[in-house]
PDB file of C-alpha atoms in Angstrom:
ATOM      1  CA  MET A 261      -2.225  13.202 -47.036  1.00 49.00           C
ATOM      2  CA  ARG A 262       1.433  12.236 -45.813  1.00 50.00           C
ATOM      3  CA  TYR A 263       0.937  14.338 -42.684  1.00 48.00           C
ATOM      4  CA  THR A 264      -2.393  12.596 -41.917  1.00 49.00           C
ATOM      5  CA  LEU A 265      -1.058   9.239 -42.326  1.00 46.00           C
ATOM      6  CA  LEU A 266       2.104  10.258 -40.152  1.00 44.00           C
ATOM      7  CA  LEU A 267      -0.037  11.698 -37.370  1.00 43.00           C
ATOM      8  CA  SER A 268      -2.278   8.631 -37.519  1.00 47.00           C
ATOM      9  CA  LEU A 269       0.518   6.200 -37.049  1.00 46.00           C
ATOM     10  CA  ILE A 270       1.931   8.258 -34.164  1.00 49.00           C
ATOM     11  CA  PHE A 271      -1.505   8.280 -32.430  1.00 49.00           C
ATOM     12  CA  LEU A 272      -1.868   4.480 -32.835  1.00 46.00           C
ATOM     13  CA  LEU A 273       1.725   3.922 -31.427  1.00 46.00           C
ATOM     14  CA  PHE A 274       0.753   5.890 -28.399  1.00 49.00           C
ATOM     15  CA  ALA A 275      -2.649   4.340 -27.844  1.00 49.00           C
ATOM     16  CA  GLY A 276      -1.044   0.954 -28.370  1.00 49.00           C
ATOM     17  CA  CYS A 277       1.577   1.595 -25.709  1.00 51.00           C
ATOM     18  CA  LYS A 278      -0.999   2.497 -23.169  1.00 47.00           C
ATOM     19  CA  LYS A 279      -0.377   0.404 -19.811  1.00 52.00           C
ATOM     20  CA  ASP A 280      -3.239  -1.619 -18.602  1.00 55.00           C
ATOM     21  CA  LYS A 281      -3.822  -0.742 -14.920  1.00 74.00           C
ATOM     22  CA  PHE A 282      -5.568  -4.055 -14.139  1.00 79.00           C
ATOM     23  CA  THR A 283      -2.877  -6.867 -13.998  1.00 87.00           C
ATOM     24  CA  THR A 284      -3.028 -10.382 -12.643  1.00 88.00           C
ATOM     25  CA  ALA A 285      -0.622  -9.364  -9.823  1.00 92.00           C
ATOM     26  CA  PRO A 286      -2.153  -6.707  -7.620  1.00 94.00           C
ATOM     27  CA  GLN A 287      -0.828  -3.146  -8.202  1.00 96.00           C
ATOM     28  CA  ILE A 288      -0.723  -0.791  -5.307  1.00 96.00           C
ATOM     29  CA  THR A 289      -0.052   3.010  -5.035  1.00 97.00           C
ATOM     30  CA  TYR A 290       0.644   5.070  -1.704  1.00 97.00           C
ATOM     31  CA  LYS A 291      -2.063   7.701  -1.112  1.00 97.00           C
ATOM     32  CA  SER A 292      -1.454   9.184   2.379  1.00 97.00           C
ATOM     33  CA  ILE A 293      -0.767   8.765   6.110  1.00 96.00           C
ATOM     34  CA  ASN A 294      -3.082  10.593   8.547  1.00 95.00           C
ATOM     35  CA  PRO A 295      -2.368  11.800  11.252  1.00 94.00           C
ATOM     36  CA  ASN A 296       1.607  11.826  10.727  1.00 94.00           C
ATOM     37  CA  ALA A 297       2.484  11.799  14.496  1.00 93.00           C
ATOM     38  CA  ALA A 298       2.134   9.304  17.389  1.00 93.00           C
ATOM     39  CA  VAL A 299       3.361   9.152  21.170  1.00 92.00           C
ATOM     40  CA  SER A 300       5.067   5.994  22.396  1.00 89.00           C
ATOM     41  CA  ASN A 301       3.640   6.037  25.812  1.00 84.00           C
ATOM     42  CA  VAL A 302       0.098   6.286  24.891  1.00 82.00           C
ATOM     43  CA  SER A 303      -1.911   3.154  24.293  1.00 82.00           C
ATOM     44  CA  CYS A 304      -3.224   2.614  20.820  1.00 81.00           C
ATOM     45  CA  ASN A 305      -6.825   2.555  22.308  1.00 73.00           C
ATOM     46  CA  PHE A 306      -6.385   6.165  23.698  1.00 69.00           C
ATOM     47  CA  GLN A 307      -4.813   8.030  20.846  1.00 73.00           C
ATOM     48  CA  VAL A 308      -5.406   8.644  17.182  1.00 83.00           C
ATOM     49  CA  ILE A 309      -3.302   6.224  15.328  1.00 90.00           C
ATOM     50  CA  PRO A 310      -1.700   6.919  12.129  1.00 94.00           C
ATOM     51  CA  THR A 311      -3.719   5.472   9.221  1.00 94.00           C
ATOM     52  CA  LEU A 312      -1.993   4.439   5.854  1.00 96.00           C
ATOM     53  CA  THR A 313      -4.153   4.600   2.738  1.00 96.00           C
ATOM     54  CA  ILE A 314      -3.201   2.669  -0.338  1.00 96.00           C
ATOM     55  CA  HIS A 315      -4.963   2.225  -3.615  1.00 95.00           C
ATOM     56  CA  ILE A 316      -5.097  -1.278  -5.006  1.00 93.00           C
ATOM     57  CA  THR A 317      -6.065  -2.678  -8.324  1.00 92.00           C
ATOM     58  CA  ASP A 318      -6.460  -6.284  -9.390  1.00 91.00           C
ATOM     59  CA  ALA A 319      -7.669  -7.987 -12.660  1.00 90.00           C
ATOM     60  CA  GLU A 320      -9.262 -11.020 -10.967  1.00 88.00           C
ATOM     61  CA  GLY A 321     -10.285  -9.388  -7.772  1.00 84.00           C
ATOM     62  CA  ASP A 322      -8.984 -12.376  -5.741  1.00 86.00           C
ATOM     63  CA  LEU A 323      -8.378 -10.324  -2.617  1.00 87.00           C
ATOM     64  CA  GLY A 324      -9.746 -10.376   0.824  1.00 83.00           C
ATOM     65  CA  LEU A 325     -10.857 -13.055   3.179  1.00 82.00           C
ATOM     66  CA  ILE A 326     -12.895 -16.063   2.580  1.00 77.00           C
ATOM     67  CA  VAL A 327     -13.466 -17.611   6.067  1.00 80.00           C
ATOM     68  CA  GLY A 328     -12.129 -21.062   6.264  1.00 76.00           C
ATOM     69  CA  LYS A 329     -10.820 -21.170   2.787  1.00 77.00           C
ATOM     70  CA  ASP A 330      -8.286 -18.343   1.862  1.00 76.00           C
ATOM     71  CA  THR A 331      -6.882 -15.086   2.837  1.00 83.00           C
ATOM     72  CA  SER A 332      -5.002 -12.297   0.929  1.00 89.00           C
ATOM     73  CA  LEU A 333      -2.574 -10.144   3.041  1.00 92.00           C
ATOM     74  CA  ILE A 334      -1.015  -6.786   3.143  1.00 95.00           C
ATOM     75  CA  TYR A 335       2.661  -6.964   4.147  1.00 97.00           C
ATOM     76  CA  ILE A 336       4.242  -3.954   6.071  1.00 97.00           C
ATOM     77  CA  ARG A 337       7.710  -3.127   7.168  1.00 97.00           C
ATOM     78  CA  ASN A 338       8.963  -0.537   9.275  1.00 97.00           C
ATOM     79  CA  LEU A 339      12.166   0.724   7.616  1.00 97.00           C
ATOM     80  CA  LEU A 340      13.588   2.216  10.767  1.00 96.00           C
ATOM     81  CA  THR A 341      13.245  -0.911  13.064  1.00 95.00           C
ATOM     82  CA  ASN A 342      12.811  -3.570  10.379  1.00 95.00           C
ATOM     83  CA  LYS A 343       9.765  -4.692  12.098  1.00 94.00           C
ATOM     84  CA  PHE A 344       7.852  -6.858   9.502  1.00 95.00           C
ATOM     85  CA  ASP A 345       4.248  -8.160   9.715  1.00 95.00           C
ATOM     86  CA  SER A 346       1.238  -8.678   7.926  1.00 93.00           C
ATOM     87  CA  VAL A 347      -2.542  -7.750   8.218  1.00 92.00           C
ATOM     88  CA  ARG A 348      -5.503  -9.448   6.534  1.00 89.00           C
ATOM     89  CA  LEU A 349      -7.864  -7.865   4.301  1.00 83.00           C
ATOM     90  CA  PRO A 350     -11.512  -7.968   5.457  1.00 76.00           C
ATOM     91  CA  ASP A 351     -14.184 -10.150   3.739  1.00 74.00           C
ATOM     92  CA  ILE A 352     -14.790  -8.134   0.661  1.00 73.00           C
ATOM     93  CA  GLN A 353     -16.097 -10.767  -1.577  1.00 70.00           C
ATOM     94  CA  ALA A 354     -19.467  -9.064  -1.925  1.00 66.00           C
ATOM     95  CA  SER A 355     -17.750  -6.033  -3.713  1.00 68.00           C
ATOM     96  CA  VAL A 356     -15.051  -7.755  -5.516  1.00 68.00           C
ATOM     97  CA  GLY A 357     -15.036  -8.807  -9.282  1.00 71.00           C
ATOM     98  CA  LYS A 358     -13.012  -8.358 -12.363  1.00 82.00           C
ATOM     99  CA  ASN A 359     -10.969  -5.225 -12.569  1.00 85.00           C
ATOM    100  CA  PHE A 360     -11.189  -4.682  -8.719  1.00 87.00           C
ATOM    101  CA  LYS A 361      -9.997  -1.239  -7.440  1.00 90.00           C
ATOM    102  CA  ALA A 362     -10.437   0.261  -3.982  1.00 89.00           C
ATOM    103  CA  ASP A 363      -8.615   2.347  -1.453  1.00 92.00           C
ATOM    104  CA  ILE A 364      -7.583   0.615   1.829  1.00 92.00           C
ATOM    105  CA  ASP A 365      -7.037   2.142   5.154  1.00 93.00           C
ATOM    106  CA  ILE A 366      -4.362   0.284   7.319  1.00 93.00           C
ATOM    107  CA  ASN A 367      -4.009   1.184  11.048  1.00 92.00           C
ATOM    108  CA  LEU A 368      -0.307   1.406  11.886  1.00 94.00           C
ATOM    109  CA  CYS A 369      -0.486   0.771  15.620  1.00 91.00           C
ATOM    110  CA  ASN A 370       1.327  -2.475  15.452  1.00 90.00           C
ATOM    111  CA  PHE A 371       3.997  -1.409  13.022  1.00 94.00           C
ATOM    112  CA  LEU A 372       5.116   1.676  15.035  1.00 92.00           C
ATOM    113  CA  GLY A 373       8.575   1.460  16.715  1.00 91.00           C
ATOM    114  CA  ALA A 374      11.474   3.629  17.971  1.00 90.00           C
ATOM    115  CA  SER A 375      15.179   3.446  17.510  1.00 91.00           C
ATOM    116  CA  THR A 376      17.631   2.652  20.334  1.00 92.00           C
ATOM    117  CA  ARG A 377      18.840   6.169  20.781  1.00 91.00           C
ATOM    118  CA  PRO A 378      18.374   7.742  24.312  1.00 94.00           C
ATOM    119  CA  ARG A 379      15.215   9.472  25.301  1.00 92.00           C
ATOM    120  CA  PRO A 380      13.541  11.957  24.747  1.00 95.00           C
ATOM    121  CA  LYS A 381      13.460  11.561  20.870  1.00 95.00           C
ATOM    122  CA  THR A 382      11.438  11.762  17.794  1.00 96.00           C
ATOM    123  CA  ASP A 383      12.098   9.133  15.258  1.00 96.00           C
ATOM    124  CA  THR A 384      10.972   9.642  11.606  1.00 97.00           C
ATOM    125  CA  LEU A 385       9.296   6.414  10.297  1.00 97.00           C
ATOM    126  CA  TYR A 386       8.700   5.279   6.739  1.00 98.00           C
ATOM    127  CA  PHE A 387       7.137   1.977   5.700  1.00 98.00           C
ATOM    128  CA  GLU A 388       7.501  -0.520   2.862  1.00 98.00           C
ATOM    129  CA  ILE A 389       4.304  -2.325   1.652  1.00 98.00           C
ATOM    130  CA  TYR A 390       3.157  -4.928  -0.693  1.00 97.00           C
ATOM    131  CA  VAL A 391       0.001  -7.216  -1.178  1.00 96.00           C
ATOM    132  CA  LYS A 392      -0.211 -10.898  -2.062  1.00 94.00           C
ATOM    133  CA  ASP A 393      -3.715 -12.261  -3.534  1.00 91.00           C
ATOM    134  CA  PHE A 394      -5.310 -15.500  -3.237  1.00 89.00           C
ATOM    135  CA  ALA A 395      -3.156 -16.919  -6.035  1.00 91.00           C
ATOM    136  CA  LYS A 396      -0.044 -15.777  -4.036  1.00 92.00           C
ATOM    137  CA  ASN A 397       0.714 -13.111  -6.798  1.00 94.00           C
ATOM    138  CA  LYS A 398       2.936 -10.450  -5.165  1.00 96.00           C
ATOM    139  CA  SER A 399       2.133  -6.825  -5.921  1.00 96.00           C
ATOM    140  CA  ASN A 400       4.725  -4.111  -6.515  1.00 97.00           C
ATOM    141  CA  VAL A 401       6.615  -3.025  -3.424  1.00 98.00           C
ATOM    142  CA  ILE A 402       6.006   0.596  -2.421  1.00 98.00           C
ATOM    143  CA  ARG A 403       7.365   2.946   0.087  1.00 98.00           C
ATOM    144  CA  THR A 404       5.592   5.650   1.957  1.00 97.00           C
ATOM    145  CA  THR A 405       6.762   9.252   0.743  1.00 96.00           C
ATOM    146  CA  ASP A 406       5.510  11.010   3.970  1.00 96.00           C
ATOM    147  CA  PRO A 407       6.852  10.298   7.493  1.00 97.00           C
ATOM    148  CA  VAL A 408       5.335   9.402  10.633  1.00 96.00           C
ATOM    149  CA  PHE A 409       6.907  11.202  13.525  1.00 96.00           C
ATOM    150  CA  TYR A 410       7.083   8.763  16.501  1.00 95.00           C
ATOM    151  CA  ILE A 411       7.673  10.715  19.780  1.00 94.00           C
ATOM    152  CA  THR A 412       9.262   9.028  22.864  1.00 93.00           C
ATOM    153  CA  PRO A 413       9.096  11.466  25.786  1.00 92.00           C
TER     154      PRO A 413
END
């Protein structure tokens, strides 16, 4: 009897500590970058551009674009060049709702950049990402774990 009560209390303790994955501030996780290389002297229109995939969750689902009203943004920083910019999420209001979750692909063409070292060179790029929703709640900040090799012939 004592052991049953003790095991029940331990189980309830762990069950009560379970973290809710849907929060008011968006939560993002890094998934992948593919392909992991790009060449500097080839236009973004003529090459396969690295695409960053992140997973996003949000309790209210207040993300995306509402034309003429509001926009939520994804902020990205190239950690080698310190180039910082943002991209808009598309209009996803038809699919958003409470406890929203999705994978989002981001074209990294505008975030690529090289160091000032002499040519030829191959730079290893990493990125820092976060999201802000309509209420301007800032998500957690993540860094890519896989590099993009940026080749400058």
